[in-house]
Amino acid sequence: MATFMLLFKTQSEHSYPCAPVTNHTFKAEVTFCVRGVISPLLSNLYLNEVDKMLERAREVTRNGKYTYIEYARFADDLVILIDAYKRHDWLIGAVDKRLREEFGKLQVEINDEKSRTVDLERSECFGFLGFEFRYLRGLSGAMRPHYTPKLKKRTALVRALKEVFRRHQSQPIERVIARINPVLRGWVNYFAVGHSSECFSFIKDWVEKKVRRHLAHAQKRKGFGWERWSRRWLYDTLGLFNAYRVRRNGPKVAPAG
């Protein structure tokens, strides 16, 4: 999908002082702005018929408790999952055709440059809503979905935190922590699903070292002060964010109404 414009005509009543009420026809433009605050809501309303089509496709191809088509969409980002068995290869072309037909009715274009087909069983991956999704073999030997924060999201967080430490390097550590805690809390809460533990450990270790260096710099000391400042003091006394926990169970999404 791409950013698009919807043109429509409507009737509206306008009242003018000392003049009779008159009906006027006017042309209005509704623009779906990338990253606009209301853009996800408008996209969800406008693309509801696409959801219904995909849900019908899932039910038509269902075999008892087994489904061969699944999908996930947020605003204009869409992922369609198709069963990997060879006998279901025809579904790839069929779903692509129906999807383009449905978008054509809505005058919505698929962004082919950003769209691609991925084979998860060949160790390929795809990104969706800040996560990187793979299909890996677990410790039990069974294949399972594996999703972690994308590297560029982690890099963006580190870059933002670095800027806070840089701009407040002469400020008390309490003020720095008051600045970075909300950023960490929001980022961790968003990514606290799937297999984010390793990424969280990296972030926690990086932040703790930055805090230690800030403390050492304030006292004109070298190193990280591992013996001078205990972890308990950093987290319990200074109040440094420490809720790096992954949620194992999340709410399910209701079907399109």
XYZ file of N, CA and C in Angstrom:
771
model
N 0.826 -1.186 0.000
C 0.000 0.000 0.000
C 0.865 1.240 0.000
N 0.288 2.342 -0.343
C 1.028 3.590 -0.398
C 0.157 4.703 0.141
N 0.789 5.847 0.412
C 0.019 7.010 0.807
C -0.913 7.374 -0.337
N -2.181 7.625 -0.023
C -3.115 7.877 -1.103
C -4.067 8.999 -0.725
N -4.797 9.460 -1.737
C -5.747 10.543 -1.549
C -7.124 10.070 -1.966
N -8.128 10.350 -1.177
C -9.502 9.978 -1.458
C -10.289 11.240 -1.751
N -10.925 11.287 -2.907
C -11.736 12.434 -3.285
C -13.205 12.037 -3.224
N -14.023 12.882 -2.681
C -15.439 12.572 -2.624
C -16.249 13.861 -2.637
N -17.538 13.736 -2.939
C -18.453 14.870 -2.900
C -19.498 14.627 -1.829
N -19.912 15.685 -1.186
C -20.907 15.556 -0.141
C -21.797 16.778 -0.139
N -22.902 16.691 0.576
C -23.835 17.803 0.724
C -23.689 18.379 2.127
N -23.681 19.692 2.226
C -23.551 20.321 3.527
C -24.415 21.557 3.567
N -25.047 21.831 4.687
C -25.873 23.005 4.844
C -25.073 24.116 5.494
N -25.081 25.304 4.905
C -24.382 26.457 5.432
C -25.406 27.526 5.754
N -25.316 28.157 6.911
C -26.205 29.233 7.293
C -25.468 30.551 7.213
N -26.069 31.514 6.551
C -25.471 32.821 6.417
C -26.380 33.845 7.078
N -25.831 34.836 7.765
C -26.658 35.869 8.383
C -27.490 36.592 7.338
N -28.773 36.826 7.660
C -29.672 37.590 6.803
C -29.829 36.953 5.434
N -29.674 35.629 5.363
C -29.834 34.949 4.078
C -30.462 33.591 4.327
N -31.236 33.107 3.379
C -31.862 31.796 3.563
C -30.822 30.688 3.580
N -31.177 29.560 4.206
C -30.295 28.399 4.238
C -30.202 27.807 2.842
N -28.974 27.544 2.402
C -28.756 27.046 1.045
C -27.906 25.788 1.093
N -28.246 24.838 0.270
C -27.437 23.628 0.145
C -26.341 23.857 -0.880
N -25.102 23.508 -0.537
C -23.976 23.679 -1.450
C -23.270 22.341 -1.625
N -22.903 22.033 -2.832
C -22.081 20.862 -3.118
C -20.632 21.307 -3.198
N -19.739 20.645 -2.491
C -18.340 21.009 -2.546
C -17.485 19.769 -2.649
N -16.286 19.951 -3.110
C -15.335 18.864 -3.283
C -14.325 18.917 -2.145
N -14.153 17.811 -1.445
C -13.235 17.767 -0.303
C -12.149 16.740 -0.559
N -10.997 16.992 -0.017
C -9.874 16.078 -0.139
C -9.521 15.520 1.233
N -9.396 14.207 1.308
C -8.942 13.556 2.533
C -7.592 12.926 2.233
N -6.560 13.382 2.879
C -5.218 12.890 2.612
C -4.746 12.018 3.773
N -4.289 10.800 3.452
C -3.750 9.906 4.469
C -2.265 10.237 4.606
N -1.908 10.917 5.663
C -0.536 11.370 5.846
C 0.289 10.284 6.541
N 1.457 10.037 6.013
C 2.354 9.073 6.651
C 2.702 9.579 8.043
N 2.541 8.706 9.044
C 2.832 9.010 10.443
C 1.905 10.062 11.036
N 0.803 10.365 10.369
C -0.167 11.275 10.952
C -0.826 10.625 12.149
N -1.249 11.430 13.112
C -1.834 10.885 14.340
C -3.091 10.076 14.043
N -3.915 10.563 13.122
C -5.181 9.897 12.838
C -5.067 8.889 11.698
N -3.916 8.819 11.049
C -3.746 7.944 9.888
C -4.063 6.477 10.180
N -3.586 5.876 11.294
C -3.937 4.473 11.556
C -5.437 4.242 11.676
N -6.144 5.154 12.339
C -7.589 4.998 12.489
C -8.283 5.057 11.141
N -7.920 6.029 10.311
C -8.531 6.144 8.992
C -8.215 4.932 8.128
N -6.995 4.449 8.217
C -6.611 3.264 7.445
C -7.416 2.051 7.893
N -7.596 1.888 9.195
C -8.356 0.747 9.709
C -9.794 0.782 9.220
N -10.391 1.961 9.192
C -11.763 2.094 8.708
C -11.835 1.830 7.209
N -10.909 2.402 6.479
C -10.959 2.328 5.032
C -10.642 0.934 4.516
N -9.763 0.223 5.217
C -9.314 -1.089 4.750
C -10.042 -2.239 5.426
N -11.157 -1.956 6.100
C -11.899 -2.997 6.795
C -12.379 -4.082 5.838
N -12.737 -3.707 4.619
C -13.202 -4.695 3.638
C -12.079 -5.641 3.229
N -10.852 -5.153 3.227
C -9.708 -6.021 2.932
C -9.566 -7.077 4.029
N -9.755 -6.657 5.288
C -9.716 -7.614 6.400
C -10.777 -8.700 6.222
N -11.978 -8.279 5.859
C -13.073 -9.243 5.698
C -12.767 -10.230 4.576
N -12.178 -9.745 3.484
C -11.832 -10.629 2.376
C -10.822 -11.673 2.812
N -9.791 -11.241 3.567
C -8.766 -12.177 4.026
C -9.326 -13.173 5.037
N -10.266 -12.725 5.854
C -10.874 -13.643 6.816
C -11.759 -14.674 6.111
N -12.432 -14.258 5.028
C -13.211 -15.218 4.239
C -12.286 -16.232 3.581
N -11.152 -15.756 3.071
C -10.185 -16.660 2.447
C -9.659 -17.671 3.456
N -9.438 -17.231 4.674
C -8.957 -18.142 5.713
C -9.986 -19.229 6.010
N -11.258 -18.840 6.074
C -12.297 -19.811 6.409
C -12.569 -20.758 5.243
N -12.530 -20.258 4.013
C -12.786 -21.097 2.842
C -11.724 -22.172 2.690
N -10.474 -21.847 3.017
C -9.372 -22.798 2.859
C -9.109 -23.611 4.116
N -9.841 -23.362 5.180
C -9.631 -24.064 6.451
C -9.918 -25.553 6.295
N -9.165 -26.366 7.017
C -9.398 -27.814 7.088
C -9.511 -28.190 8.557
N -10.739 -28.149 9.069
C -10.951 -28.420 10.488
C -10.296 -27.353 11.346
N -9.415 -27.768 12.233
C -8.739 -26.820 13.114
C -7.504 -26.201 12.458
N -7.166 -26.653 11.255
C -5.970 -26.152 10.581
C -6.324 -25.039 9.599
N -5.583 -23.953 9.679
C -5.756 -22.854 8.743
C -4.504 -22.716 7.890
N -4.697 -22.367 6.624
C -3.582 -22.262 5.696
C -3.287 -20.822 5.293
N -4.135 -19.906 5.757
C -3.921 -18.480 5.532
C -4.157 -17.747 6.845
N -3.232 -16.904 7.225
C -3.402 -16.013 8.359
C -2.880 -14.637 7.948
N -3.308 -13.621 8.655
C -2.829 -12.283 8.313
C -2.793 -11.397 9.546
N -2.022 -10.340 9.452
C -1.964 -9.319 10.508
C -1.817 -7.970 9.812
N -2.569 -6.985 10.255
C -2.486 -5.660 9.647
C -2.561 -4.598 10.733
N -1.739 -3.557 10.587
C -1.847 -2.357 11.398
C -1.762 -1.171 10.455
N -2.821 -0.374 10.413
C -2.891 0.760 9.486
C -2.653 0.237 8.069
N -1.612 0.708 7.377
C -1.380 0.251 6.010
C -0.215 -0.726 5.909
N 0.179 -1.322 7.033
C 1.197 -2.380 7.030
C 0.497 -3.728 7.144
N 0.748 -4.604 6.203
C 0.027 -5.873 6.129
C 0.989 -7.033 5.913
N 0.783 -8.108 6.683
C 1.542 -9.350 6.517
C 0.549 -10.487 6.322
N 0.769 -11.302 5.288
C -0.077 -12.464 5.030
C 0.791 -13.710 5.132
N 0.365 -14.669 5.939
C 1.099 -15.924 6.134
C 0.367 -17.050 5.407
N 1.101 -17.816 4.598
C 0.531 -18.919 3.834
C 1.290 -20.193 4.160
N 0.546 -21.277 4.341
C 1.137 -22.560 4.695
C 2.230 -22.946 3.696
N 3.309 -23.534 4.209
C 4.501 -23.776 3.390
C 4.436 -25.060 2.578
N 3.409 -25.905 2.782
C 3.350 -27.149 2.020
C 3.192 -26.871 0.530
N 3.828 -27.691 -0.297
C 3.860 -27.483 -1.741
C 2.460 -27.419 -2.332
N 1.544 -28.206 -1.789
C 0.197 -28.246 -2.365
C -0.574 -26.946 -2.161
N -0.015 -26.048 -1.332
C -0.678 -24.771 -1.095
C 0.006 -23.614 -1.808
N 0.952 -23.932 -2.707
C 1.650 -22.874 -3.434
C 0.690 -22.017 -4.251
N -0.408 -22.631 -4.717
C -1.360 -21.882 -5.537
C -1.999 -20.731 -4.756
N -1.998 -20.847 -3.432
C -2.611 -19.795 -2.616
C -1.848 -18.478 -2.726
N -0.547 -18.543 -2.979
C 0.257 -17.316 -3.070
C -0.263 -16.438 -4.201
N -0.408 -17.044 -5.391
C -0.917 -16.280 -6.526
C -2.366 -15.878 -6.358
N -3.170 -16.782 -5.774
C -4.595 -16.494 -5.606
C -4.821 -15.337 -4.639
N -4.088 -15.349 -3.523
C -4.240 -14.275 -2.538
C -3.737 -12.952 -3.110
N -2.622 -12.991 -3.822
C -2.088 -11.765 -4.423
C -3.097 -11.166 -5.406
N -3.719 -12.012 -6.213
C -4.710 -11.546 -7.195
C -5.914 -10.924 -6.505
N -6.455 -11.622 -5.502
C -7.637 -11.111 -4.801
C -7.311 -9.831 -4.032
N -6.104 -9.767 -3.490
C -5.701 -8.584 -2.736
C -5.657 -7.369 -3.657
N -5.078 -7.534 -4.828
C -4.981 -6.418 -5.767
C -6.351 -6.015 -6.288
N -7.239 -6.991 -6.446
C -8.610 -6.666 -6.860
C -9.318 -5.838 -5.794
N -9.149 -6.253 -4.534
C -9.819 -5.547 -3.438
C -9.258 -4.142 -3.280
N -7.949 -4.001 -3.396
C -7.338 -2.670 -3.316
C -7.760 -1.801 -4.503
N -7.925 -2.439 -5.657
C -8.353 -1.689 -6.829
C -9.713 -1.056 -6.633
N -10.619 -1.785 -5.963
C -11.947 -1.227 -5.671
C -11.845 0.021 -4.802
N -10.853 0.027 -3.905
C -10.675 1.144 -2.975
C -9.748 2.224 -3.541
N -9.223 1.986 -4.742
C -8.268 2.909 -5.364
C -7.019 3.082 -4.490
N -6.565 1.953 -3.956
C -5.358 1.917 -3.133
C -4.282 1.161 -3.907
N -3.080 1.669 -3.900
C -1.978 1.032 -4.602
C -1.071 0.268 -3.637
N -0.635 -0.906 -4.062
C 0.363 -1.660 -3.303
C 1.743 -1.114 -3.642
N 2.517 -0.843 -2.624
C 3.881 -0.374 -2.832
C 4.762 -1.594 -3.112
N 4.970 -1.889 -4.402
C 5.727 -3.092 -4.780
C 7.188 -3.027 -4.351
N 7.713 -1.821 -4.184
C 9.115 -1.695 -3.768
C 9.304 -2.158 -2.328
N 8.264 -1.996 -1.504
C 8.352 -2.393 -0.101
C 7.702 -3.749 0.163
N 7.079 -4.331 -0.865
C 6.396 -5.615 -0.704
C 7.271 -6.737 -1.255
N 7.267 -7.870 -0.578
C 8.058 -9.003 -1.057
C 7.527 -10.299 -0.488
N 7.894 -11.398 -1.133
C 7.527 -12.736 -0.672
C 8.724 -13.347 0.043
N 8.487 -13.887 1.224
C 9.558 -14.421 2.066
C 9.280 -15.891 2.359
N 10.306 -16.727 2.263
C 10.202 -18.144 2.614
C 10.887 -18.336 3.968
N 10.095 -18.439 5.017
C 10.654 -18.546 6.362
C 11.421 -19.848 6.566
N 11.054 -20.903 5.855
C 11.744 -22.180 6.017
C 13.129 -22.170 5.380
N 13.434 -21.137 4.613
C 14.769 -20.982 4.043
C 15.583 -19.960 4.827
N 15.203 -19.775 6.069
C 15.896 -18.874 7.001
C 15.787 -17.403 6.595
N 14.811 -17.081 5.758
C 14.569 -15.678 5.422
C 13.761 -15.039 6.535
N 13.711 -13.724 6.545
C 13.016 -13.019 7.616
C 12.277 -11.824 7.047
N 11.394 -11.250 7.853
C 10.704 -10.033 7.452
C 10.490 -9.156 8.682
N 10.324 -7.878 8.455
C 10.088 -6.939 9.544
C 8.650 -6.473 9.560
N 8.117 -6.293 10.759
C 6.735 -5.829 10.912
C 6.596 -5.111 12.240
N 6.215 -3.846 12.182
C 5.971 -3.033 13.372
C 7.167 -3.001 14.321
N 8.356 -2.930 13.751
C 9.557 -2.799 14.575
C 10.196 -4.102 14.978
N 9.545 -5.232 14.674
C 10.087 -6.549 15.017
C 10.656 -7.225 13.769
N 11.616 -8.114 13.995
C 12.130 -8.979 12.934
C 11.658 -10.395 13.207
N 10.975 -10.983 12.223
C 10.369 -12.302 12.393
C 11.153 -13.353 11.620
N 11.427 -14.478 12.303
C 12.092 -15.621 11.689
C 11.363 -16.896 12.111
N 11.765 -18.015 11.502
C 11.218 -19.328 11.849
C 12.402 -20.214 12.171
N 12.621 -20.492 13.470
C 13.820 -21.187 13.907
C 13.479 -22.490 14.621
N 14.473 -23.351 14.702
C 14.307 -24.610 15.424
C 14.634 -24.384 16.890
N 13.698 -24.737 17.775
C 13.879 -24.537 19.198
C 14.707 -25.639 19.834
N 14.884 -25.549 21.146
C 15.682 -26.538 21.879
C 15.072 -27.927 21.804
N 13.749 -28.001 21.661
C 13.080 -29.299 21.576
C 13.195 -29.919 20.187
N 13.708 -29.153 19.237
C 13.841 -29.646 17.871
C 12.717 -29.221 16.952
N 11.644 -28.680 17.533
C 10.504 -28.242 16.729
C 10.728 -26.824 16.207
N 10.194 -26.546 15.020
C 10.282 -25.213 14.444
C 9.279 -24.297 15.132
N 9.673 -23.049 15.356
C 8.785 -22.110 16.040
C 9.078 -20.689 15.565
N 8.084 -19.808 15.658
C 8.320 -18.397 15.306
C 9.289 -17.761 16.293
N 10.114 -16.883 15.791
C 11.104 -16.188 16.622
C 11.103 -14.723 16.215
N 10.746 -13.847 17.143
C 10.709 -12.427 16.788
C 11.358 -11.577 17.869
N 12.175 -10.647 17.392
C 12.971 -9.779 18.257
C 12.899 -8.344 17.742
N 13.251 -7.361 18.572
C 13.315 -5.978 18.075
C 14.322 -5.862 16.933
N 13.959 -5.116 15.904
C 14.882 -4.918 14.778
C 16.108 -4.153 15.258
N 17.240 -4.478 14.659
C 18.494 -3.841 15.055
C 18.422 -2.319 14.928
N 17.761 -1.826 13.882
C 17.701 -0.374 13.702
C 16.860 0.297 14.789
N 15.918 -0.437 15.383
C 15.136 0.111 16.485
C 15.990 0.212 17.743
N 16.797 -0.812 17.973
C 17.713 -0.771 19.118
C 18.737 0.342 18.938
N 19.249 0.479 17.716
C 20.230 1.525 17.430
C 19.631 2.909 17.632
N 18.380 3.089 17.214
C 17.714 4.386 17.383
C 17.529 4.719 18.860
N 17.205 3.707 19.678
C 17.064 3.927 21.109
C 18.389 4.349 21.725
N 19.452 3.629 21.407
C 20.779 3.955 21.941
C 21.189 5.361 21.530
N 20.903 5.722 20.287
C 21.250 7.059 19.805
C 20.498 8.137 20.596
N 19.212 7.895 20.870
C 18.412 8.867 21.621
C 18.914 9.003 23.058
N 19.269 7.873 23.673
C 19.783 7.906 25.046
C 21.149 8.585 25.106
N 21.980 8.330 24.116
C 23.284 8.996 24.067
C 23.132 10.504 24.065
N 22.147 10.975 23.322
C 21.918 12.411 23.237
C 21.508 12.990 24.594
N 20.705 12.236 25.350
C 20.310 12.690 26.693
C 21.541 12.789 27.589
N 22.380 11.765 27.591
C 23.587 11.795 28.417
C 24.518 12.919 27.984
N 24.611 13.150 26.679
C 25.497 14.209 26.190
C 25.016 15.585 26.621
N 23.727 15.818 26.493
C 23.177 17.143 26.797
C 23.110 17.418 28.296
N 23.190 16.363 29.114
C 23.080 16.533 30.566
C 24.328 16.022 31.286
N 25.477 16.052 30.616
C 26.673 15.481 31.224
C 27.147 16.251 32.452
N 26.748 17.506 32.588
C 27.135 18.281 33.766
C 26.021 18.338 34.811
N 24.908 17.617 34.562
C 23.766 17.625 35.469
C 23.843 16.468 36.460
N 23.155 16.578 37.595
C 23.122 15.464 38.560
C 22.531 14.213 37.908
N 22.999 13.066 38.342
C 22.552 11.811 37.744
C 21.056 11.600 37.935
N 20.484 12.130 39.020
C 19.049 11.992 39.256
C 18.246 12.639 38.127
N 18.755 13.776 37.644
C 18.051 14.453 36.554
C 18.167 13.664 35.258
N 19.322 13.060 35.028
C 19.510 12.235 33.831
C 18.573 11.033 33.861
N 18.505 10.377 35.010
C 17.640 9.200 35.150
C 16.176 9.579 34.962
N 15.785 10.745 35.468
C 14.408 11.204 35.281
C 14.087 11.399 33.804
N 15.108 11.691 32.995
C 14.915 11.880 31.558
C 14.866 10.560 30.797
N 15.740 9.623 31.161
C 15.839 8.397 30.371
C 14.833 7.328 30.795
N 14.367 7.368 32.040
C 13.433 6.331 32.506
C 12.162 6.242 31.661
N 11.492 7.367 31.364
C 10.281 7.262 30.535
C 10.562 6.701 29.142
N 11.709 7.051 28.576
C 12.082 6.541 27.254
C 12.269 5.025 27.312
N 13.001 4.565 28.319
C 13.229 3.125 28.476
C 11.929 2.383 28.758
N 11.102 2.954 29.620
C 9.847 2.291 29.986
C 8.947 2.120 28.761
N 8.818 3.159 27.957
C 7.979 3.062 26.769
C 8.521 2.080 25.755
N 9.837 2.113 25.522
C 10.453 1.221 24.540
C 10.346 -0.235 24.966
N 10.645 -0.506 26.230
C 10.597 -1.878 26.739
C 9.162 -2.395 26.764
N 8.216 -1.578 27.168
C 6.816 -2.022 27.197
C 6.332 -2.411 25.802
N 6.770 -1.676 24.787
C 6.346 -1.998 23.426
C 6.951 -3.320 22.951
N 8.232 -3.535 23.239
C 8.936 -4.711 22.729
C 8.943 -5.878 23.718
N 8.151 -5.801 24.781
C 8.197 -6.840 25.823
C 7.385 -8.073 25.453
N 7.527 -8.543 24.223
C 6.889 -9.784 23.767
C 7.910 -10.557 22.944
N 7.563 -11.803 22.657
C 8.446 -12.599 21.800
C 9.740 -12.980 22.479
N 10.853 -12.732 21.788
C 12.166 -13.178 22.255
C 13.103 -11.974 22.389
N 12.668 -11.010 23.188
C 13.401 -9.752 23.337
C 14.402 -9.767 24.483
N 14.501 -10.867 25.202
C 15.337 -10.900 26.405
C 16.791 -10.543 26.124
N 17.348 -11.086 25.059
C 18.754 -10.820 24.738
C 18.954 -9.337 24.418
N 18.029 -8.777 23.674
C 18.106 -7.349 23.349
C 17.971 -6.510 24.614
N 17.058 -6.895 25.500
C 16.876 -6.162 26.761
C 18.143 -6.209 27.604
N 18.810 -7.360 27.627
C 20.040 -7.479 28.402
C 21.103 -6.525 27.867
N 21.175 -6.412 26.545
C 22.125 -5.482 25.934
C 21.824 -4.045 26.356
N 20.552 -3.657 26.271
C 20.154 -2.288 26.617
C 20.420 -2.009 28.094
N 20.043 -2.936 28.951
C 20.239 -2.745 30.383
C 21.719 -2.572 30.713
N 22.571 -3.422 30.157
C 24.009 -3.336 30.402
C 24.572 -2.025 29.869
N 24.124 -1.618 28.677
C 24.624 -0.381 28.079
C 24.227 0.829 28.921
N 22.979 0.878 29.363
C 22.499 2.009 30.165
C 23.227 2.070 31.501
N 23.402 0.918 32.133
C 24.080 0.905 33.427
C 25.512 1.433 33.306
N 26.202 1.043 32.257
C 27.572 1.534 32.056
C 27.591 3.036 31.814
N 26.607 3.542 31.065
C 26.537 4.985 30.817
C 26.285 5.740 32.119
N 25.442 5.204 32.978
C 25.168 5.836 34.272
C 26.433 5.823 35.130
N 27.128 4.711 35.134
C 28.369 4.615 35.923
C 29.425 5.596 35.411
N 29.538 5.715 34.092
C 30.511 6.653 33.548
C 30.134 8.099 33.887
N 28.828 8.373 33.910
C 28.366 9.713 34.280
C 28.756 10.021 35.729
N 28.551 9.050 36.611
C 28.912 9.229 38.019
C 30.425 9.404 38.176
N 31.178 8.587 37.457
C 32.642 8.662 37.558
C 33.147 9.993 37.013
N 32.570 10.449 35.919
C 32.984 11.724 35.319
C 32.724 12.876 36.281
N 31.599 12.803 37.003
C 31.258 13.876 37.951
C 32.273 13.957 39.088
N 32.888 12.826 39.422
C 33.878 12.795 40.496
C 35.312 12.720 39.968
N 35.437 12.966 38.662
C 36.755 12.947 38.009
C 37.490 11.634 38.252
N 36.739 10.533 38.118
C 37.323 9.205 38.279
C 37.316 8.473 36.941
N 38.114 7.431 36.856
C 38.150 6.581 35.674
C 37.370 5.296 35.936
N 37.105 4.571 34.873
C 36.438 3.288 35.016
C 34.939 3.411 35.232
N 34.333 2.324 35.706
C 32.882 2.246 35.876
C 32.453 2.162 37.338
N 33.373 2.137 38.246
C 33.020 2.118 39.661
C 32.225 0.907 40.089
N 32.651 -0.260 39.616
C 31.900 -1.479 39.941
C 31.834 -1.729 41.447
N 32.910 -1.432 42.160
C 32.909 -1.657 43.606
C 32.340 -0.462 44.361
N 32.482 0.726 43.834
C 32.011 1.932 44.520
C 30.488 2.034 44.508
N 29.864 1.726 43.363
C 28.401 1.855 43.241
C 27.803 0.491 42.906
N 27.096 -0.059 43.841
C 26.502 -1.381 43.625
C 25.280 -1.267 42.717
N 24.921 -2.375 42.114
C 23.727 -2.387 41.259
C 22.470 -2.090 42.074
N 22.431 -2.606 43.264
C 21.264 -2.361 44.107
C 21.094 -0.878 44.375
N 22.195 -0.179 44.574
C 22.129 1.265 44.824
C 21.644 1.999 43.577
N 22.108 1.561 42.402
C 21.701 2.210 41.150
C 20.199 2.079 40.918
N 19.690 0.873 41.156
C 18.285 0.623 40.826
C 17.326 0.964 41.965
N 17.721 0.670 43.201
C 16.814 0.911 44.330
C 16.892 2.342 44.852
N 18.086 2.871 44.947
C 18.244 4.225 45.517
C 18.077 5.310 44.452
N 18.789 5.178 43.349
C 18.671 6.176 42.291
C 17.391 6.014 41.477
N 16.821 4.819 41.484
C 15.558 4.594 40.764
C 15.724 4.370 39.279
N 16.900 3.901 38.844
C 17.117 3.619 37.435
C 16.145 2.531 36.974
N 15.564 2.717 35.804
C 14.584 1.759 35.271
C 15.172 0.346 35.239
N 14.343 -0.638 35.699
C 14.861 -1.996 35.817
C 13.823 -3.057 35.453
N 12.705 -2.652 34.803
C 11.631 -3.602 34.498
C 11.803 -4.206 33.111
N 12.928 -4.874 32.901
C 13.206 -5.494 31.603
C 12.639 -6.909 31.585
N 11.342 -7.007 31.498
C 10.692 -8.323 31.528
C 9.867 -8.526 30.260
N 9.872 -9.752 29.756
C 9.107 -10.092 28.566
C 7.780 -10.708 28.975
N 6.698 -10.206 28.397
C 5.368 -10.768 28.662
C 5.193 -12.015 27.793
N 4.781 -13.087 28.412
C 4.658 -14.352 27.676
C 3.287 -14.525 27.039
N 2.258 -13.914 27.574
C 0.917 -14.055 27.045
C 0.345 -12.679 26.755
N -0.147 -12.494 25.538
C -0.721 -11.209 25.149
C -2.146 -11.364 24.677
N -2.884 -10.264 24.574
C -4.286 -10.323 24.124
C -4.376 -10.683 22.644
N -5.443 -11.372 22.263
C -5.675 -11.726 20.878
C -6.490 -10.636 20.195
N -6.301 -10.517 18.887
C -6.997 -9.495 18.112
C -8.340 -10.025 17.655
N -9.379 -9.226 17.813
C -10.717 -9.623 17.377
C -10.818 -9.504 15.862
N -11.621 -10.353 15.213
C -11.787 -10.272 13.747
C -12.497 -8.992 13.351
N -12.391 -8.645 12.062
C -13.036 -7.420 11.573
C -14.545 -7.544 11.702
N -15.181 -6.473 12.151
C -16.627 -6.492 12.328
C -17.356 -5.952 11.118
